[in-house]
Amino acid sequence: MSEHETVLRADAMLTPGGVVTDAELAFDGSGRITYVGPARPDAESASDRVVHELGGHVLMPGLVNGHTHSAMTLLRGVSDDEGFMPWLAAVQALEQHLTHDDVEVGLQLAMVEMIETGTTTFADMYHWDAQLIELVRAAGMRALVALASFAPDAVGFPGVSPWNGAEATDQTEALAEQFAGDAQVRIAYGPHAPYTCPPEFLRDIARRAIERGIPIHTHISESAAEVAQIQERYGATPADHLDSLGLFEADVLAAHCVHLTEGEIALFARTGTAVSHNPVSNLKLGNGIAPLPEWQAAGLRISLGTDSVASNNTLDLFEEIKTGTILHRGARQDAAIVRAADVLDIATRRGAEAVGFPETGALEVGRLADVIALDVTGSSAVPFEAASLISHLGFAATGADVRHVFIGGRHVYAEGEHLTLDADEIRLRAAAARARLTAANAAAAATAH
Ligand SMILES: [Zn+2]
């Protein structure tokens, strides 16, 4: 990266100190923010500066997707109107036919969509290996990646993964070593959930996670059916069951957590366990409404996530921000219970901290420049008042407004064009992969009958 300073000037900017109007942000050649504040009159005078004049745009930190399964973009729109367990069965039937090529293109399609809707960092659970991680690095994104595993002898993706669950655990540790200290990629264990993973398997992962300082990314209390199953099998709630296996002595990121009890929320607060709020997926699958106001009151570490496209059906976090803000207002009949400013903070600064990239997530001097620019000249932004930036970002903006994305100072999306991914080719390959999966699944079903 060159040594020059890059300057972005825009109509307004969201910072931890509030909204700055007639704003300027600068970062150095290493991608670190060097200036945040009102536009400086002398910015273009220095010859070693690249200045982007972004009139009609606003700046905010890149969004952080706290829980997804990227490659499942290929399963967009599968089983849209069924409940959680039948949906899972339909998804898993198609996943039996996935190849490594499919996972590659599914991941790339996800990165295309994430970048163009303003996401710069994501926490993922799926099949992962060094080759797939290199695709993330090449795209310029940041990711916390977890190898999904189910049991020591279980293979989640038979056509993709050469490993069973025990080998995936070993592989997680090898990847953690290989990518140690990488600014873009962190590795996590990915035991799928307490209802799919046997207790001994979870206990072993917990012990290894604590020993090696590797985080765990899992699903907890996503559906009422799961809570009933765990209660019946182990005589405990899901989080209490996992606590008895020592899981929360490790650094855990728990997705969904729709049905947490007061005691479980207190447990998460005590152990510093991070949660991921996935309001759209929880609504779409009919799983319920996670108690965000109670999480907030307990001071939990919180991120915002889309979950996979198979249960959403997009990766546009602006939809999640708006839904996450208004959902609890309707459910509790209290418009003051969740503020857009707080959800924007969860989608950026707090999310970045929860998924392990604390140097990103906010536009402030010293942090890494993960920054996006949104056009505010479109009909849904007008009349735009710079001072009301939070209102715009919280309730009116969508991913389609994003025009520029910088990650660690690297320009990955400019004027609506991808600079690191061949989006047209990826979309074509993804459509072909889906057609093949559907055909393979239909052929398998015909043979079974
Ligand atoms: Zn999930």
PDB file of N, CA, C and O in Angstrom, residues 14-19 60-61 63 292 296 302 304 320-322 324-326 329 335-351 361-362 387-396:
ATOM      1  N   LEU A  14     -21.002   9.565  10.547  1.00  0.00           N
ATOM      2  CA  LEU A  14     -21.394   9.022  11.853  1.00  0.00           C
ATOM      3  C   LEU A  14     -20.142   8.650  12.634  1.00  0.00           C
ATOM      4  O   LEU A  14     -19.354   7.815  12.187  1.00  0.00           O
ATOM      5  N   THR A  15     -19.937   9.274  13.790  1.00  0.00           N
ATOM      6  CA  THR A  15     -18.758   8.985  14.621  1.00  0.00           C
ATOM      7  C   THR A  15     -19.227   8.666  16.040  1.00  0.00           C
ATOM      8  O   THR A  15     -20.373   8.983  16.400  1.00  0.00           O
ATOM      9  N   PRO A  16     -18.357   8.070  16.875  1.00  0.00           N
ATOM     10  CA  PRO A  16     -18.758   7.786  18.255  1.00  0.00           C
ATOM     11  C   PRO A  16     -19.135   9.065  19.013  1.00  0.00           C
ATOM     12  O   PRO A  16     -19.945   9.038  19.935  1.00  0.00           O
ATOM     13  N   GLY A  17     -18.573  10.199  18.595  1.00  0.00           N
ATOM     14  CA  GLY A  17     -18.877  11.465  19.262  1.00  0.00           C
ATOM     15  C   GLY A  17     -20.141  12.130  18.749  1.00  0.00           C
ATOM     16  O   GLY A  17     -20.514  13.205  19.222  1.00  0.00           O
ATOM     17  N   GLY A  18     -20.790  11.521  17.766  1.00  0.00           N
ATOM     18  CA  GLY A  18     -22.010  12.090  17.204  1.00  0.00           C
ATOM     19  C   GLY A  18     -21.872  12.310  15.714  1.00  0.00           C
ATOM     20  O   GLY A  18     -20.910  11.864  15.089  1.00  0.00           O
ATOM     21  N   VAL A  19     -22.836  13.033  15.144  1.00  0.00           N
ATOM     22  CA  VAL A  19     -22.839  13.280  13.705  1.00  0.00           C
ATOM     23  C   VAL A  19     -21.985  14.509  13.407  1.00  0.00           C
ATOM     24  O   VAL A  19     -22.129  15.540  14.054  1.00  0.00           O
ATOM     25  N   MET A  60     -20.166   6.297   7.070  1.00  0.00           N
ATOM     26  CA  MET A  60     -20.389   5.603   8.340  1.00  0.00           C
ATOM     27  C   MET A  60     -19.433   4.418   8.393  1.00  0.00           C
ATOM     28  O   MET A  60     -18.847   4.047   7.370  1.00  0.00           O
ATOM     29  N   PRO A  61     -19.260   3.797   9.570  1.00  0.00           N
ATOM     30  CA  PRO A  61     -18.385   2.625   9.628  1.00  0.00           C
ATOM     31  C   PRO A  61     -18.972   1.488   8.801  1.00  0.00           C
ATOM     32  O   PRO A  61     -20.197   1.385   8.659  1.00  0.00           O
ATOM     33  N   LEU A  63     -20.446  -2.099   7.986  1.00  0.00           N
ATOM     34  CA  LEU A  63     -21.329  -2.895   8.838  1.00  0.00           C
ATOM     35  C   LEU A  63     -20.694  -4.252   9.145  1.00  0.00           C
ATOM     36  O   LEU A  63     -19.911  -4.783   8.358  1.00  0.00           O
ATOM     37  N   LEU A 292     -33.934  -8.323  22.973  1.00  0.00           N
ATOM     38  CA  LEU A 292     -32.866  -7.314  22.872  1.00  0.00           C
ATOM     39  C   LEU A 292     -32.888  -6.301  24.020  1.00  0.00           C
ATOM     40  O   LEU A 292     -31.823  -5.974  24.566  1.00  0.00           O
ATOM     41  N   GLN A 296     -29.672  -5.639  26.359  1.00  0.00           N
ATOM     42  CA  GLN A 296     -29.083  -4.297  26.520  1.00  0.00           C
ATOM     43  C   GLN A 296     -28.952  -3.951  27.994  1.00  0.00           C
ATOM     44  O   GLN A 296     -27.915  -3.461  28.442  1.00  0.00           O
ATOM     45  N   ILE A 302     -23.133  -7.538  22.072  1.00  0.00           N
ATOM     46  CA  ILE A 302     -24.166  -7.842  21.074  1.00  0.00           C
ATOM     47  C   ILE A 302     -23.689  -7.492  19.668  1.00  0.00           C
ATOM     48  O   ILE A 302     -23.067  -6.445  19.458  1.00  0.00           O
ATOM     49  N   LEU A 304     -25.186  -7.805  15.347  1.00  0.00           N
ATOM     50  CA  LEU A 304     -26.402  -7.933  14.541  1.00  0.00           C
ATOM     51  C   LEU A 304     -26.069  -8.838  13.356  1.00  0.00           C
ATOM     52  O   LEU A 304     -25.027  -8.656  12.726  1.00  0.00           O
ATOM     53  N   GLU A 320     -31.863  -5.287   8.532  1.00  0.00           N
ATOM     54  CA  GLU A 320     -31.756  -5.837   9.888  1.00  0.00           C
ATOM     55  C   GLU A 320     -31.751  -4.697  10.923  1.00  0.00           C
ATOM     56  O   GLU A 320     -32.314  -4.819  12.013  1.00  0.00           O
ATOM     57  N   ILE A 321     -31.105  -3.595  10.559  1.00  0.00           N
ATOM     58  CA  ILE A 321     -31.028  -2.435  11.472  1.00  0.00           C
ATOM     59  C   ILE A 321     -32.425  -1.871  11.712  1.00  0.00           C
ATOM     60  O   ILE A 321     -32.837  -1.642  12.849  1.00  0.00           O
ATOM     61  N   LYS A 322     -33.172  -1.686  10.630  1.00  0.00           N
ATOM     62  CA  LYS A 322     -34.513  -1.120  10.787  1.00  0.00           C
ATOM     63  C   LYS A 322     -35.433  -2.099  11.522  1.00  0.00           C
ATOM     64  O   LYS A 322     -36.124  -1.731  12.479  1.00  0.00           O
ATOM     65  N   GLY A 324     -34.581  -4.546  13.477  1.00  0.00           N
ATOM     66  CA  GLY A 324     -34.108  -4.699  14.852  1.00  0.00           C
ATOM     67  C   GLY A 324     -34.516  -3.536  15.742  1.00  0.00           C
ATOM     68  O   GLY A 324     -34.658  -3.686  16.958  1.00  0.00           O
ATOM     69  N   THR A 325     -34.709  -2.376  15.131  1.00  0.00           N
ATOM     70  CA  THR A 325     -35.108  -1.204  15.910  1.00  0.00           C
ATOM     71  C   THR A 325     -36.612  -1.182  16.169  1.00  0.00           C
ATOM     72  O   THR A 325     -37.057  -0.958  17.302  1.00  0.00           O
ATOM     73  N   ILE A 326     -37.404  -1.471  15.132  1.00  0.00           N
ATOM     74  CA  ILE A 326     -38.853  -1.284  15.297  1.00  0.00           C
ATOM     75  C   ILE A 326     -39.578  -2.516  15.839  1.00  0.00           C
ATOM     76  O   ILE A 326     -40.655  -2.400  16.421  1.00  0.00           O
ATOM     77  N   ARG A 329     -40.351  -2.365  19.484  1.00  0.00           N
ATOM     78  CA  ARG A 329     -41.314  -1.286  19.765  1.00  0.00           C
ATOM     79  C   ARG A 329     -42.736  -1.814  19.603  1.00  0.00           C
ATOM     80  O   ARG A 329     -43.607  -1.559  20.434  1.00  0.00           O
ATOM     81  N   ALA A 335     -42.421   2.828  21.900  1.00  0.00           N
ATOM     82  CA  ALA A 335     -41.528   3.329  20.843  1.00  0.00           C
ATOM     83  C   ALA A 335     -40.172   3.774  21.373  1.00  0.00           C
ATOM     84  O   ALA A 335     -39.246   4.007  20.599  1.00  0.00           O
ATOM     85  N   ALA A 336     -40.037   3.885  22.675  1.00  0.00           N
ATOM     86  CA  ALA A 336     -38.756   4.353  23.228  1.00  0.00           C
ATOM     87  C   ALA A 336     -37.856   3.186  23.635  1.00  0.00           C
ATOM     88  O   ALA A 336     -36.725   3.396  24.079  1.00  0.00           O
ATOM     89  N   ILE A 337     -38.328   1.964  23.458  1.00  0.00           N
ATOM     90  CA  ILE A 337     -37.607   0.833  24.064  1.00  0.00           C
ATOM     91  C   ILE A 337     -36.301   0.498  23.347  1.00  0.00           C
ATOM     92  O   ILE A 337     -35.338   0.044  23.966  1.00  0.00           O
ATOM     93  N   VAL A 338     -36.229   0.713  22.022  1.00  0.00           N
ATOM     94  CA  VAL A 338     -34.973   0.518  21.280  1.00  0.00           C
ATOM     95  C   VAL A 338     -34.774   1.722  20.375  1.00  0.00           C
ATOM     96  O   VAL A 338     -35.686   2.114  19.647  1.00  0.00           O
ATOM     97  N   ARG A 339     -33.564   2.296  20.428  1.00  0.00           N
ATOM     98  CA  ARG A 339     -33.264   3.471  19.605  1.00  0.00           C
ATOM     99  C   ARG A 339     -32.436   3.072  18.385  1.00  0.00           C
ATOM    100  O   ARG A 339     -31.577   2.191  18.471  1.00  0.00           O
ATOM    101  N   ALA A 340     -32.662   3.746  17.268  1.00  0.00           N
ATOM    102  CA  ALA A 340     -31.889   3.455  16.050  1.00  0.00           C
ATOM    103  C   ALA A 340     -30.399   3.650  16.296  1.00  0.00           C
ATOM    104  O   ALA A 340     -29.572   2.884  15.798  1.00  0.00           O
ATOM    105  N   ALA A 341     -30.048   4.665  17.079  1.00  0.00           N
ATOM    106  CA  ALA A 341     -28.629   4.933  17.343  1.00  0.00           C
ATOM    107  C   ALA A 341     -27.971   3.726  18.005  1.00  0.00           C
ATOM    108  O   ALA A 341     -26.819   3.388  17.703  1.00  0.00           O
ATOM    109  N   ASP A 342     -28.705   3.067  18.904  1.00  0.00           N
ATOM    110  CA  ASP A 342     -28.139   1.900  19.595  1.00  0.00           C
ATOM    111  C   ASP A 342     -27.972   0.716  18.641  1.00  0.00           C
ATOM    112  O   ASP A 342     -26.986  -0.015  18.713  1.00  0.00           O
ATOM    113  N   VAL A 343     -28.953   0.524  17.751  1.00  0.00           N
ATOM    114  CA  VAL A 343     -28.858  -0.603  16.814  1.00  0.00           C
ATOM    115  C   VAL A 343     -27.746  -0.350  15.791  1.00  0.00           C
ATOM    116  O   VAL A 343     -27.008  -1.264  15.415  1.00  0.00           O
ATOM    117  N   LEU A 344     -27.581   0.905  15.366  1.00  0.00           N
ATOM    118  CA  LEU A 344     -26.457   1.239  14.473  1.00  0.00           C
ATOM    119  C   LEU A 344     -25.121   0.955  15.161  1.00  0.00           C
ATOM    120  O   LEU A 344     -24.176   0.465  14.538  1.00  0.00           O
ATOM    121  N   ASP A 345     -25.061   1.233  16.451  1.00  0.00           N
ATOM    122  CA  ASP A 345     -23.841   0.965  17.216  1.00  0.00           C
ATOM    123  C   ASP A 345     -23.580  -0.546  17.306  1.00  0.00           C
ATOM    124  O   ASP A 345     -22.440  -1.004  17.177  1.00  0.00           O
ATOM    125  N   ILE A 346     -24.663  -1.313  17.491  1.00  0.00           N
ATOM    126  CA  ILE A 346     -24.544  -2.779  17.537  1.00  0.00           C
ATOM    127  C   ILE A 346     -24.098  -3.318  16.175  1.00  0.00           C
ATOM    128  O   ILE A 346     -23.301  -4.252  16.091  1.00  0.00           O
ATOM    129  N   ALA A 347     -24.584  -2.707  15.105  1.00  0.00           N
ATOM    130  CA  ALA A 347     -24.257  -3.170  13.746  1.00  0.00           C
ATOM    131  C   ALA A 347     -22.837  -2.790  13.325  1.00  0.00           C
ATOM    132  O   ALA A 347     -22.367  -3.246  12.279  1.00  0.00           O
ATOM    133  N   THR A 348     -22.173  -1.964  14.120  1.00  0.00           N
ATOM    134  CA  THR A 348     -20.828  -1.498  13.740  1.00  0.00           C
ATOM    135  C   THR A 348     -19.823  -1.738  14.877  1.00  0.00           C
ATOM    136  O   THR A 348     -19.215  -2.795  14.959  1.00  0.00           O
ATOM    137  N   ARG A 349     -19.710  -0.769  15.790  1.00  0.00           N
ATOM    138  CA  ARG A 349     -18.681  -0.813  16.835  1.00  0.00           C
ATOM    139  C   ARG A 349     -18.813  -2.025  17.752  1.00  0.00           C
ATOM    140  O   ARG A 349     -17.860  -2.773  17.973  1.00  0.00           O
ATOM    141  N   ARG A 350     -20.021  -2.234  18.273  1.00  0.00           N
ATOM    142  CA  ARG A 350     -20.200  -3.336  19.220  1.00  0.00           C
ATOM    143  C   ARG A 350     -20.117  -4.690  18.513  1.00  0.00           C
ATOM    144  O   ARG A 350     -19.605  -5.657  19.066  1.00  0.00           O
ATOM    145  N   GLY A 351     -20.607  -4.738  17.281  1.00  0.00           N
ATOM    146  CA  GLY A 351     -20.503  -5.979  16.509  1.00  0.00           C
ATOM    147  C   GLY A 351     -19.048  -6.324  16.222  1.00  0.00           C
ATOM    148  O   GLY A 351     -18.638  -7.482  16.344  1.00  0.00           O
ATOM    149  N   GLY A 361     -14.881  -0.762  13.208  1.00  0.00           N
ATOM    150  CA  GLY A 361     -16.251  -0.566  13.681  1.00  0.00           C
ATOM    151  C   GLY A 361     -16.630   0.841  14.069  1.00  0.00           C
ATOM    152  O   GLY A 361     -17.788   1.098  14.365  1.00  0.00           O
ATOM    153  N   ALA A 362     -15.670   1.779  14.087  1.00  0.00           N
ATOM    154  CA  ALA A 362     -16.021   3.168  14.420  1.00  0.00           C
ATOM    155  C   ALA A 362     -15.076   4.095  13.670  1.00  0.00           C
ATOM    156  O   ALA A 362     -13.915   3.764  13.440  1.00  0.00           O
ATOM    157  N   ALA A 387     -27.787  16.795   9.832  1.00  0.00           N
ATOM    158  CA  ALA A 387     -27.809  16.613  11.278  1.00  0.00           C
ATOM    159  C   ALA A 387     -28.697  15.430  11.684  1.00  0.00           C
ATOM    160  O   ALA A 387     -28.568  14.895  12.782  1.00  0.00           O
ATOM    161  N   SER A 388     -29.595  15.028  10.773  1.00  0.00           N
ATOM    162  CA  SER A 388     -30.503  13.905  11.066  1.00  0.00           C
ATOM    163  C   SER A 388     -29.998  12.598  10.460  1.00  0.00           C
ATOM    164  O   SER A 388     -30.776  11.731  10.058  1.00  0.00           O
ATOM    165  N   LEU A 389     -28.686  12.463  10.391  1.00  0.00           N
ATOM    166  CA  LEU A 389     -28.074  11.292   9.752  1.00  0.00           C
ATOM    167  C   LEU A 389     -28.562   9.976  10.368  1.00  0.00           C
ATOM    168  O   LEU A 389     -28.813   8.996   9.665  1.00  0.00           O
ATOM    169  N   ILE A 390     -28.676   9.941  11.691  1.00  0.00           N
ATOM    170  CA  ILE A 390     -29.076   8.687  12.359  1.00  0.00           C
ATOM    171  C   ILE A 390     -30.484   8.270  11.927  1.00  0.00           C
ATOM    172  O   ILE A 390     -30.747   7.097  11.685  1.00  0.00           O
ATOM    173  N   SER A 391     -31.370   9.238  11.806  1.00  0.00           N
ATOM    174  CA  SER A 391     -32.720   8.944  11.336  1.00  0.00           C
ATOM    175  C   SER A 391     -32.662   8.314   9.951  1.00  0.00           C
ATOM    176  O   SER A 391     -33.315   7.300   9.681  1.00  0.00           O
ATOM    177  N   HIS A 392     -31.854   8.895   9.066  1.00  0.00           N
ATOM    178  CA  HIS A 392     -31.756   8.365   7.705  1.00  0.00           C
ATOM    179  C   HIS A 392     -31.193   6.944   7.714  1.00  0.00           C
ATOM    180  O   HIS A 392     -31.761   6.034   7.100  1.00  0.00           O
ATOM    181  N   LEU A 393     -30.077   6.739   8.411  1.00  0.00           N
ATOM    182  CA  LEU A 393     -29.421   5.427   8.392  1.00  0.00           C
ATOM    183  C   LEU A 393     -30.260   4.368   9.095  1.00  0.00           C
ATOM    184  O   LEU A 393     -30.251   3.200   8.722  1.00  0.00           O
ATOM    185  N   GLY A 394     -30.990   4.768  10.113  1.00  0.00           N
ATOM    186  CA  GLY A 394     -31.762   3.807  10.902  1.00  0.00           C
ATOM    187  C   GLY A 394     -33.068   3.390  10.260  1.00  0.00           C
ATOM    188  O   GLY A 394     -33.515   2.256  10.443  1.00  0.00           O
ATOM    189  N   PHE A 395     -33.693   4.308   9.503  1.00  0.00           N
ATOM    190  CA  PHE A 395     -35.068   4.030   9.055  1.00  0.00           C
ATOM    191  C   PHE A 395     -35.293   4.100   7.550  1.00  0.00           C
ATOM    192  O   PHE A 395     -36.288   3.587   7.066  1.00  0.00           O
ATOM    193  N   ALA A 396     -34.420   4.784   6.803  1.00  0.00           N
ATOM    194  CA  ALA A 396     -34.700   4.977   5.374  1.00  0.00           C
ATOM    195  C   ALA A 396     -33.653   4.350   4.461  1.00  0.00           C
ATOM    196  O   ALA A 396     -33.976   3.896   3.366  1.00  0.00           O
TER     197      ALA A 396
END
